[in-house]
């Protein structure tokens, strides 16, 4: 490929970085909208309020499991570019559902909830004891989260390959992935502040107005529509197939590789503990009496720690992956234990730094020695992302059952301990498991 051809992919690469950043922002927004959604929709949630709240993150990450194979088949049949356009179109639909949810609550549901909201605002330490009642807007909001997760499932399946394929003079594929990763982490860090300071303008929890979503979501929607309009005219590189060679038969099940199977569980645990800490920190903080603005700062600093860690991780290339995972799992565990013992959510922020480099460490350990099974192994690992749906939700259920968030962090600690096990024992490749 000539230099001129490489230069022709500069604009597509920039757009891919923008899209990767958007993925980070949307993921963060969905998590940080938990508390505002709870305040607006779940005033009559009763003893299951935390359970209903964490269903938002559950719905979002469930899409990765449900739609993962669908996106793969769509790529095989229609190619990467059409998949990219479809993913963005689905994202526009998700934004529309968020808007509809806010509208339905403001125009229809509010009649049944206004009196309770007024009572909560005028009564110190208000606790609802009546029958559980959920507005229609809540269900639409959950649907919006699932659709947004579906959109990101399609987008992430194609953005990463495009980032590698978009040759830009003076860069390597790894460097381009790093640039995109920084963009993603930066927007994930900004997400909590975007929710508290921009969308809800530092509103008090009890005074949340869900219609504040209208303009910010509309702006994001229009931005995506513009990108969709530009994409058909964009000169994107052709991405070669990474599947097995034509006629090649893979005789073994990918699940027969012990270290890969344990690696899928490790990805499940990792994404679960990362999302549980990053999304439930604001629920935990407000439960302890912190205001929404301060809780948002905690979440932003948690994700900022992830960003810093990923930048520093580029200097750890000579450190073995299992050593990286061992040290980071121990470090994260210590911060979470300290948080639980002191009831100080600020300490939870420190776990973000240690969570930052776990993904590449687990991934590289899990695909080690797979040979021609590597592609299928990578697909299997992506199934573990559903941990981001399960662990935060289970933590919310436990918070309702126990009556607070303090001891629910034992669930997260259990996930960290499994990661330590994988770093010490589970990652080892058995001789019979080496793929050809």
Tab-separated table of C-alpha atoms in Angstrom:
chain	number	residue	atom	x	y	z
A	1	UNK	CA	0.000	0.000	0.000
A	2	UNK	CA	1.377	3.412	-0.924
A	3	UNK	CA	1.788	6.394	1.331
A	4	UNK	CA	-0.955	8.248	-0.520
A	5	UNK	CA	-3.347	5.376	0.058
A	6	UNK	CA	-2.486	5.374	3.735
A	7	UNK	CA	-3.104	9.105	3.959
A	8	UNK	CA	-6.538	8.661	2.367
A	9	UNK	CA	-7.686	6.820	5.511
A	10	UNK	CA	-6.894	9.678	7.897
A	11	UNK	CA	-10.450	11.048	7.849
A	12	UNK	CA	-12.058	7.593	8.271
A	13	UNK	CA	-9.690	6.941	11.173
A	14	UNK	CA	-10.707	10.205	12.858
A	15	UNK	CA	-14.371	9.253	12.475
A	16	UNK	CA	-13.676	5.828	13.989
A	17	UNK	CA	-11.979	7.495	16.964
A	18	UNK	CA	-15.048	9.738	17.348
A	19	UNK	CA	-17.284	6.662	17.256
A	20	UNK	CA	-15.104	4.807	19.759
A	21	UNK	CA	-15.331	7.853	22.029
A	22	UNK	CA	-19.103	7.877	21.559
A	23	UNK	CA	-19.228	4.222	22.633
A	24	UNK	CA	-17.459	5.200	25.862
A	25	UNK	CA	-19.817	8.113	26.456
A	26	UNK	CA	-22.986	6.067	25.877
A	27	UNK	CA	-21.761	3.243	28.123
A	28	UNK	CA	-20.999	5.739	30.883
A	29	UNK	CA	-24.262	7.659	30.419
A	30	UNK	CA	-26.323	4.505	30.760
A	31	UNK	CA	-24.622	3.641	34.044
A	32	UNK	CA	-24.804	7.143	35.490
A	33	UNK	CA	-28.460	7.603	34.574
A	34	UNK	CA	-29.329	5.034	37.246
A	35	UNK	CA	-29.745	7.528	40.076
A	36	UNK	CA	-31.677	10.165	38.081
A	37	UNK	CA	-33.936	7.412	36.722
A	38	UNK	CA	-34.483	6.099	40.252
A	39	UNK	CA	-35.328	9.580	41.516
A	40	UNK	CA	-37.763	10.256	38.674
A	41	UNK	CA	-39.424	6.880	38.110
A	42	UNK	CA	-38.987	4.752	41.234
A	43	UNK	CA	-40.390	6.880	44.037
A	44	UNK	CA	-42.900	4.020	44.536
A	45	UNK	CA	-40.319	1.268	44.119
A	46	UNK	CA	-40.528	0.370	47.786
A	47	UNK	CA	-38.194	-2.330	49.103
A	48	UNK	CA	-37.146	-3.287	45.565
A	49	UNK	CA	-35.942	0.150	44.508
A	50	UNK	CA	-32.280	-0.858	44.122
A	51	UNK	CA	-33.279	-3.957	42.161
A	52	UNK	CA	-35.390	-1.913	39.753
A	53	UNK	CA	-32.606	0.663	39.442
A	54	UNK	CA	-29.837	-1.778	38.555
A	55	UNK	CA	-32.057	-3.359	35.901
A	56	UNK	CA	-30.974	-0.409	33.744
A	57	UNK	CA	-27.374	-1.620	33.550
A	58	UNK	CA	-28.609	-5.224	33.318
A	59	UNK	CA	-30.722	-4.383	30.256
A	60	UNK	CA	-27.828	-2.587	28.578
A	61	UNK	CA	-25.234	-5.338	28.966
A	62	UNK	CA	-27.738	-8.128	28.329
A	63	UNK	CA	-27.780	-6.931	24.723
A	64	UNK	CA	-24.136	-7.961	24.310
A	65	UNK	CA	-25.052	-11.578	25.058
A	66	UNK	CA	-28.332	-11.660	23.142
A	67	UNK	CA	-27.172	-9.744	20.057
A	68	UNK	CA	-23.516	-10.776	19.880
A	69	UNK	CA	-24.030	-13.683	17.482
A	70	UNK	CA	-26.621	-11.694	15.524
A	71	UNK	CA	-24.103	-8.933	14.828
A	72	UNK	CA	-21.525	-11.516	13.765
A	73	UNK	CA	-23.902	-13.097	11.258
A	74	UNK	CA	-24.906	-9.680	9.932
A	75	UNK	CA	-21.251	-8.818	9.299
A	76	UNK	CA	-20.706	-12.097	7.437
A	77	UNK	CA	-23.738	-11.473	5.233
A	78	UNK	CA	-23.610	-7.707	4.679
A	79	UNK	CA	-20.062	-6.573	5.430
A	80	UNK	CA	-18.546	-4.123	7.888
A	81	UNK	CA	-19.770	-0.844	6.401
A	82	UNK	CA	-23.460	-1.781	6.365
A	83	UNK	CA	-23.086	-3.143	9.892
A	84	UNK	CA	-21.602	0.178	11.002
A	85	UNK	CA	-24.502	2.112	9.489
A	86	UNK	CA	-27.035	-0.281	11.045
A	87	UNK	CA	-25.417	0.067	14.468
A	88	UNK	CA	-25.604	3.853	14.287
A	89	UNK	CA	-29.226	3.704	13.098
A	90	UNK	CA	-30.116	1.502	16.076
A	91	UNK	CA	-28.385	4.041	18.336
A	92	UNK	CA	-30.599	6.803	16.928
A	93	UNK	CA	-33.615	4.632	17.762
A	94	UNK	CA	-32.304	4.203	21.320
A	95	UNK	CA	-31.953	7.973	21.721
A	96	UNK	CA	-35.519	8.328	20.464
A	97	UNK	CA	-36.752	5.867	23.088
A	98	UNK	CA	-35.009	7.820	25.865
A	99	UNK	CA	-36.823	10.946	24.646
A	100	UNK	CA	-40.159	9.107	24.458
A	101	UNK	CA	-39.659	7.776	27.989
A	102	UNK	CA	-39.170	11.287	29.371
A	103	UNK	CA	-42.182	12.555	27.409
A	104	UNK	CA	-44.479	9.732	28.576
A	105	UNK	CA	-43.583	10.340	32.214
A	106	UNK	CA	-44.019	14.115	31.954
A	107	UNK	CA	-47.331	13.974	30.084
A	108	UNK	CA	-49.019	10.809	31.390
A	109	UNK	CA	-47.333	9.036	34.319
A	110	UNK	CA	-46.729	12.111	36.458
A	111	UNK	CA	-50.407	12.229	37.514
A	112	UNK	CA	-49.992	9.062	39.582
A	113	UNK	CA	-46.660	10.030	41.112
A	114	UNK	CA	-46.731	13.796	41.730
A	115	UNK	CA	-48.263	13.602	45.209
A	116	UNK	CA	-45.673	11.068	46.375
A	117	UNK	CA	-42.848	13.119	44.852
A	118	UNK	CA	-44.098	16.240	46.655
A	119	UNK	CA	-44.280	14.329	49.936
A	120	UNK	CA	-40.729	13.031	49.482
A	121	UNK	CA	-39.446	16.552	48.838
A	122	UNK	CA	-41.106	17.947	51.956
A	123	UNK	CA	-40.393	15.046	54.336
A	124	UNK	CA	-36.943	14.390	55.770
A	125	UNK	CA	-35.795	10.753	55.414
A	126	UNK	CA	-38.917	9.924	53.419
A	127	UNK	CA	-39.587	6.204	52.954
A	128	UNK	CA	-42.384	4.959	50.727
A	129	UNK	CA	-44.459	2.181	52.340
A	130	UNK	CA	-47.363	1.881	49.904
A	131	UNK	CA	-47.903	-0.661	47.111
A	132	UNK	CA	-45.195	-0.848	44.453
A	133	UNK	CA	-46.111	1.061	41.301
A	134	UNK	CA	-43.894	1.607	38.274
A	135	UNK	CA	-44.591	4.145	35.509
A	136	UNK	CA	-44.801	3.110	31.854
A	137	UNK	CA	-41.865	5.444	31.226
A	138	UNK	CA	-39.647	3.143	33.317
A	139	UNK	CA	-40.224	0.188	30.997
A	140	UNK	CA	-39.551	2.360	27.950
A	141	UNK	CA	-36.323	3.526	29.590
A	142	UNK	CA	-35.203	-0.092	30.098
A	143	UNK	CA	-36.041	-0.841	26.464
A	144	UNK	CA	-33.974	2.180	25.426
A	145	UNK	CA	-31.025	0.811	27.413
A	146	UNK	CA	-31.310	-2.595	25.708
A	147	UNK	CA	-31.527	-0.973	22.272
A	148	UNK	CA	-28.498	1.209	23.092
A	149	UNK	CA	-26.605	-1.917	24.152
A	150	UNK	CA	-27.629	-3.587	20.895
A	151	UNK	CA	-26.312	-0.616	18.931
A	152	UNK	CA	-22.978	-0.741	20.722
A	153	UNK	CA	-22.745	-4.508	20.169
A	154	UNK	CA	-22.921	-3.926	16.405
A	155	UNK	CA	-20.634	-0.893	16.530
A	156	UNK	CA	-17.878	-2.471	18.598
A	157	UNK	CA	-17.844	-5.496	16.305
A	158	UNK	CA	-16.738	-3.267	13.408
A	159	UNK	CA	-15.053	-0.181	14.878
A	160	UNK	CA	-12.008	-2.019	16.239
A	161	UNK	CA	-11.262	-3.811	12.935
A	162	UNK	CA	-11.658	-0.508	11.075
A	163	UNK	CA	-9.272	1.253	13.464
A	164	UNK	CA	-6.616	-1.362	12.701
A	165	UNK	CA	-7.335	-1.287	8.950
A	166	UNK	CA	-7.386	2.529	8.572
A	167	UNK	CA	-3.695	3.036	7.774
A	168	UNK	CA	-2.433	6.470	8.751
A	169	UNK	CA	1.099	7.584	7.951
A	170	UNK	CA	3.463	7.254	10.911
A	171	UNK	CA	1.209	5.001	13.006
A	172	UNK	CA	0.897	1.277	13.649
A	173	UNK	CA	-2.293	-0.676	14.291
A	174	UNK	CA	-1.475	-0.869	17.997
A	175	UNK	CA	-0.883	2.896	18.182
A	176	UNK	CA	-4.186	3.589	16.462
A	177	UNK	CA	-5.975	1.288	18.908
A	178	UNK	CA	-4.298	3.122	21.790
A	179	UNK	CA	-5.452	6.498	20.446
A	180	UNK	CA	-9.008	5.212	20.090
A	181	UNK	CA	-8.821	3.650	23.552
A	182	UNK	CA	-7.788	6.967	25.074
A	183	UNK	CA	-10.747	8.639	23.361
A	184	UNK	CA	-13.065	5.953	24.698
A	185	UNK	CA	-11.719	6.220	28.259
A	186	UNK	CA	-11.789	10.031	28.174
A	187	UNK	CA	-15.475	10.114	27.276
A	188	UNK	CA	-16.228	7.407	29.848
A	189	UNK	CA	-14.608	9.695	32.421
A	190	UNK	CA	-16.592	12.710	31.249
A	191	UNK	CA	-19.886	10.763	31.226
A	192	UNK	CA	-20.767	11.106	34.941
A	193	UNK	CA	-20.073	14.854	34.877
A	194	UNK	CA	-22.098	15.157	31.670
A	195	UNK	CA	-25.064	13.584	33.465
A	196	UNK	CA	-24.854	15.627	36.682
A	197	UNK	CA	-23.594	18.988	35.404
A	198	UNK	CA	-24.892	19.197	31.822
A	199	UNK	CA	-28.058	17.109	31.578
A	200	UNK	CA	-29.438	17.732	35.070
A	201	UNK	CA	-27.526	20.964	35.801
A	202	UNK	CA	-26.529	19.948	39.348
A	203	UNK	CA	-30.158	19.351	40.359
A	204	UNK	CA	-30.795	17.827	43.770
A	205	UNK	CA	-31.808	14.152	43.629
A	206	UNK	CA	-35.362	14.826	44.800
A	207	UNK	CA	-35.772	17.642	42.282
A	208	UNK	CA	-34.667	15.696	39.209
A	209	UNK	CA	-36.670	16.661	36.122
A	210	UNK	CA	-36.415	13.829	33.615
A	211	UNK	CA	-37.343	16.165	30.750
A	212	UNK	CA	-33.855	17.628	31.125
A	213	UNK	CA	-32.856	14.742	28.851
A	214	UNK	CA	-34.565	16.317	25.838
A	215	UNK	CA	-31.919	18.692	24.476
A	216	UNK	CA	-28.680	16.784	25.299
A	217	UNK	CA	-30.049	13.533	23.870
A	218	UNK	CA	-31.357	15.382	20.809
A	219	UNK	CA	-27.893	16.855	20.198
A	220	UNK	CA	-26.319	13.387	20.393
A	221	UNK	CA	-28.993	12.038	18.071
A	222	UNK	CA	-28.349	14.734	15.454
A	223	UNK	CA	-24.601	14.132	15.657
A	224	UNK	CA	-25.099	10.435	14.915
A	225	UNK	CA	-27.492	11.234	12.050
A	226	UNK	CA	-24.805	13.437	10.467
A	227	UNK	CA	-22.258	10.607	10.736
A	228	UNK	CA	-24.741	8.192	9.130
A	229	UNK	CA	-25.196	10.647	6.249
A	230	UNK	CA	-21.425	10.929	5.746
A	231	UNK	CA	-20.532	7.222	5.931
A	232	UNK	CA	-21.815	6.124	2.471
A	233	UNK	CA	-19.499	8.696	0.867
A	234	UNK	CA	-16.527	7.706	2.993
A	235	UNK	CA	-13.672	5.659	1.550
A	236	UNK	CA	-13.322	2.891	4.124
A	237	UNK	CA	-10.700	0.129	3.833
A	238	UNK	CA	-11.686	-3.414	2.940
A	239	UNK	CA	-11.297	-5.722	5.916
A	240	UNK	CA	-10.125	-9.230	5.167
A	241	UNK	CA	-11.885	-12.152	6.820
A	242	UNK	CA	-10.338	-13.412	10.038
A	243	UNK	CA	-12.275	-16.666	10.005
A	244	UNK	CA	-10.801	-20.100	9.454
A	245	UNK	CA	-9.581	-20.886	5.931
A	246	UNK	CA	-12.071	-22.228	3.386
A	247	UNK	CA	-12.483	-25.965	3.748
A	248	UNK	CA	-10.663	-26.058	7.089
A	249	UNK	CA	-12.357	-28.175	9.747
A	250	UNK	CA	-11.941	-27.363	13.432
A	251	UNK	CA	-12.308	-30.731	15.121
A	252	UNK	CA	-12.253	-29.571	18.753
A	253	UNK	CA	-14.808	-27.538	20.655
A	254	UNK	CA	-13.383	-24.195	21.681
A	255	UNK	CA	-14.711	-24.958	25.178
A	256	UNK	CA	-12.365	-27.922	25.452
A	257	UNK	CA	-9.519	-25.507	26.206
A	258	UNK	CA	-9.547	-25.270	30.006
A	259	UNK	CA	-7.671	-21.966	30.272
A	260	UNK	CA	-10.029	-20.374	27.725
A	261	UNK	CA	-13.149	-21.548	29.552
A	262	UNK	CA	-11.769	-20.190	32.817
A	263	UNK	CA	-10.814	-17.040	30.889
A	264	UNK	CA	-14.433	-16.488	29.826
A	265	UNK	CA	-15.395	-16.668	33.509
A	266	UNK	CA	-12.550	-14.230	34.246
A	267	UNK	CA	-13.901	-11.765	31.664
A	268	UNK	CA	-17.352	-12.226	33.243
A	269	UNK	CA	-15.908	-11.438	36.676
A	270	UNK	CA	-13.769	-8.543	35.412
A	271	UNK	CA	-16.513	-6.725	33.507
A	272	UNK	CA	-18.869	-7.419	36.402
A	273	UNK	CA	-16.636	-5.890	39.082
A	274	UNK	CA	-15.613	-2.982	36.855
A	275	UNK	CA	-19.195	-2.032	36.025
A	276	UNK	CA	-20.487	-2.728	39.551
A	277	UNK	CA	-17.946	-0.313	40.995
A	278	UNK	CA	-18.323	2.293	38.250
A	279	UNK	CA	-22.118	2.276	38.038
A	280	UNK	CA	-23.166	1.559	41.631
A	281	UNK	CA	-20.722	3.966	43.271
A	282	UNK	CA	-23.234	6.792	42.845
A	283	UNK	CA	-26.054	4.697	44.352
A	284	UNK	CA	-23.810	3.727	47.258
A	285	UNK	CA	-22.642	7.307	47.809
A	286	UNK	CA	-26.123	8.842	47.752
A	287	UNK	CA	-27.314	6.078	50.091
A	288	UNK	CA	-24.616	7.251	52.522
A	289	UNK	CA	-25.841	10.851	52.264
A	290	UNK	CA	-23.639	12.341	49.528
A	291	UNK	CA	-25.391	14.573	46.996
A	292	UNK	CA	-25.709	13.587	43.322
A	293	UNK	CA	-23.043	16.065	42.187
A	294	UNK	CA	-20.445	14.634	44.577
A	295	UNK	CA	-21.426	11.080	43.656
A	296	UNK	CA	-20.954	12.009	40.005
A	297	UNK	CA	-17.453	13.268	40.764
A	298	UNK	CA	-16.627	9.946	42.413
A	299	UNK	CA	-17.758	8.056	39.323
A	300	UNK	CA	-15.760	10.369	37.045
A	301	UNK	CA	-12.623	9.906	39.138
A	302	UNK	CA	-13.124	6.138	39.073
A	303	UNK	CA	-13.191	6.164	35.264
A	304	UNK	CA	-10.337	8.687	35.199
A	305	UNK	CA	-8.297	6.139	37.129
A	306	UNK	CA	-9.130	3.654	34.368
A	307	UNK	CA	-7.846	6.143	31.789
A	308	UNK	CA	-4.605	6.817	33.671
A	309	UNK	CA	-4.044	3.109	34.197
A	310	UNK	CA	-4.463	2.340	30.505
A	311	UNK	CA	-1.960	5.042	29.597
A	312	UNK	CA	0.530	3.693	32.130
A	313	UNK	CA	-0.186	0.165	30.947
A	314	UNK	CA	1.654	0.858	27.694
A	315	UNK	CA	4.889	0.889	29.723
A	316	UNK	CA	4.257	-2.583	31.155
A	317	UNK	CA	4.907	-4.582	27.989
A	318	UNK	CA	7.800	-6.451	29.632
A	319	UNK	CA	5.710	-7.504	32.641
A	320	UNK	CA	4.017	-10.882	32.236
A	321	UNK	CA	0.244	-10.740	31.793
A	322	UNK	CA	-0.436	-13.069	34.725
A	323	UNK	CA	1.770	-10.891	36.964
A	324	UNK	CA	-0.151	-7.784	35.882
A	325	UNK	CA	-3.453	-9.499	36.663
A	326	UNK	CA	-2.207	-10.792	40.022
A	327	UNK	CA	-1.002	-7.375	41.223
A	328	UNK	CA	-4.056	-5.470	39.976
A	329	UNK	CA	-6.577	-7.934	41.432
A	330	UNK	CA	-4.873	-7.711	44.838
A	331	UNK	CA	-4.752	-3.901	44.653
A	332	UNK	CA	-8.415	-3.606	43.668
A	333	UNK	CA	-9.429	-6.015	46.440
A	334	UNK	CA	-7.626	-3.943	49.076
A	335	UNK	CA	-9.380	-0.743	47.983
A	336	UNK	CA	-12.806	-2.403	47.959
A	337	UNK	CA	-12.256	-3.986	51.380
A	338	UNK	CA	-11.169	-0.581	52.724
A	339	UNK	CA	-14.282	1.009	51.200
A	340	UNK	CA	-16.558	-1.538	52.842
A	341	UNK	CA	-14.869	-1.337	56.246
A	342	UNK	CA	-14.756	2.477	56.420
A	343	UNK	CA	-17.990	3.230	54.524
A	344	UNK	CA	-16.006	5.731	52.472
A	345	UNK	CA	-16.950	5.546	48.763
A	346	UNK	CA	-14.030	7.828	47.860
A	347	UNK	CA	-11.747	4.829	48.410
A	348	UNK	CA	-13.648	2.919	45.736
A	349	UNK	CA	-12.220	5.386	43.217
A	350	UNK	CA	-8.801	3.771	43.656
A	351	UNK	CA	-10.083	0.449	42.309
A	352	UNK	CA	-10.461	2.062	38.887
A	353	UNK	CA	-6.697	2.377	38.483
A	354	UNK	CA	-6.228	-1.340	39.130
A	355	UNK	CA	-9.146	-2.407	36.929
A	356	UNK	CA	-7.714	-0.507	33.972
A	357	UNK	CA	-5.298	-3.098	32.572
A	358	UNK	CA	-7.137	-6.281	33.508
A	359	UNK	CA	-8.914	-6.755	30.161
A	360	UNK	CA	-5.819	-7.076	27.925
A	361	UNK	CA	-4.103	-9.257	30.529
A	362	UNK	CA	-7.030	-11.690	30.741
A	363	UNK	CA	-7.558	-11.679	26.982
A	364	UNK	CA	-3.938	-12.481	26.148
A	365	UNK	CA	-3.785	-15.251	28.763
A	366	UNK	CA	-7.053	-16.813	27.598
A	367	UNK	CA	-6.118	-17.049	23.887
A	368	UNK	CA	-2.562	-18.247	24.543
A	369	UNK	CA	-1.806	-21.409	22.583
A	370	UNK	CA	-5.171	-21.559	20.773
A	371	UNK	CA	-3.578	-21.415	17.316
A	372	UNK	CA	-6.233	-21.710	14.599
A	373	UNK	CA	-8.905	-21.649	17.329
A	374	UNK	CA	-7.974	-18.073	18.295
A	375	UNK	CA	-10.804	-16.443	16.323
A	376	UNK	CA	-13.460	-18.651	17.917
A	377	UNK	CA	-11.809	-18.224	21.297
A	378	UNK	CA	-12.009	-14.442	20.973
A	379	UNK	CA	-15.715	-14.721	20.200
A	380	UNK	CA	-16.258	-16.922	23.237
A	381	UNK	CA	-14.501	-14.394	25.459
A	382	UNK	CA	-16.912	-11.669	24.353
A	383	UNK	CA	-19.747	-13.695	25.885
A	384	UNK	CA	-18.196	-12.949	29.265
A	385	UNK	CA	-19.127	-9.278	28.870
A	386	UNK	CA	-22.580	-10.233	30.170
A	387	UNK	CA	-20.957	-10.074	33.611
A	388	UNK	CA	-21.559	-6.336	33.323
A	389	UNK	CA	-25.276	-7.116	33.356
A	390	UNK	CA	-25.327	-9.755	36.065
A	391	UNK	CA	-23.038	-8.617	38.901
A	392	UNK	CA	-24.309	-5.011	39.271
A	393	UNK	CA	-27.902	-6.287	39.170
A	394	UNK	CA	-27.281	-9.003	41.773
A	395	UNK	CA	-25.561	-6.379	43.917
A	396	UNK	CA	-28.679	-4.217	43.677
A	397	UNK	CA	-30.888	-7.154	44.695
A	398	UNK	CA	-28.617	-7.808	47.683
A	399	UNK	CA	-28.759	-4.123	48.664
A	400	UNK	CA	-32.551	-4.404	48.858
A	401	UNK	CA	-32.452	-7.667	50.802
A	402	UNK	CA	-29.774	-6.513	53.269
A	403	UNK	CA	-31.091	-2.974	53.565
A	404	UNK	CA	-27.967	-1.168	52.366
A	405	UNK	CA	-24.956	-1.352	50.077
A	406	UNK	CA	-22.136	-1.889	52.614
A	407	UNK	CA	-21.927	-5.684	52.651
A	408	UNK	CA	-22.877	-6.088	48.994
A	409	UNK	CA	-19.268	-5.290	48.108
A	410	UNK	CA	-18.423	-8.826	49.228
A	411	UNK	CA	-19.847	-9.901	45.865
A	412	UNK	CA	-17.355	-7.654	44.080
A	413	UNK	CA	-14.536	-8.914	46.299
A	414	UNK	CA	-15.464	-12.486	45.318
A	415	UNK	CA	-15.046	-11.480	41.677
A	416	UNK	CA	-11.622	-9.985	42.407
A	417	UNK	CA	-10.555	-13.175	44.214
A	418	UNK	CA	-11.502	-15.248	41.167
A	419	UNK	CA	-9.337	-12.975	39.019
A	420	UNK	CA	-6.465	-13.599	41.428
A	421	UNK	CA	-7.053	-17.351	41.066
A	422	UNK	CA	-6.955	-17.036	37.282
A	423	UNK	CA	-3.702	-15.069	37.482
A	424	UNK	CA	-2.090	-17.696	39.706
A	425	UNK	CA	-3.529	-20.986	38.421
A	426	UNK	CA	-6.377	-20.748	35.918
A	427	UNK	CA	-4.383	-19.189	33.067
A	428	UNK	CA	-1.989	-22.127	32.696
A	429	UNK	CA	-2.183	-23.894	29.328
A	430	UNK	CA	-2.322	-27.668	29.597
A	431	UNK	CA	-0.203	-29.540	27.044
A	432	UNK	CA	-3.264	-31.268	25.598
A	433	UNK	CA	-4.951	-27.870	25.136
A	434	UNK	CA	-2.447	-26.379	22.709
A	435	UNK	CA	-4.202	-25.635	19.423
A	436	UNK	CA	-2.517	-26.395	16.131
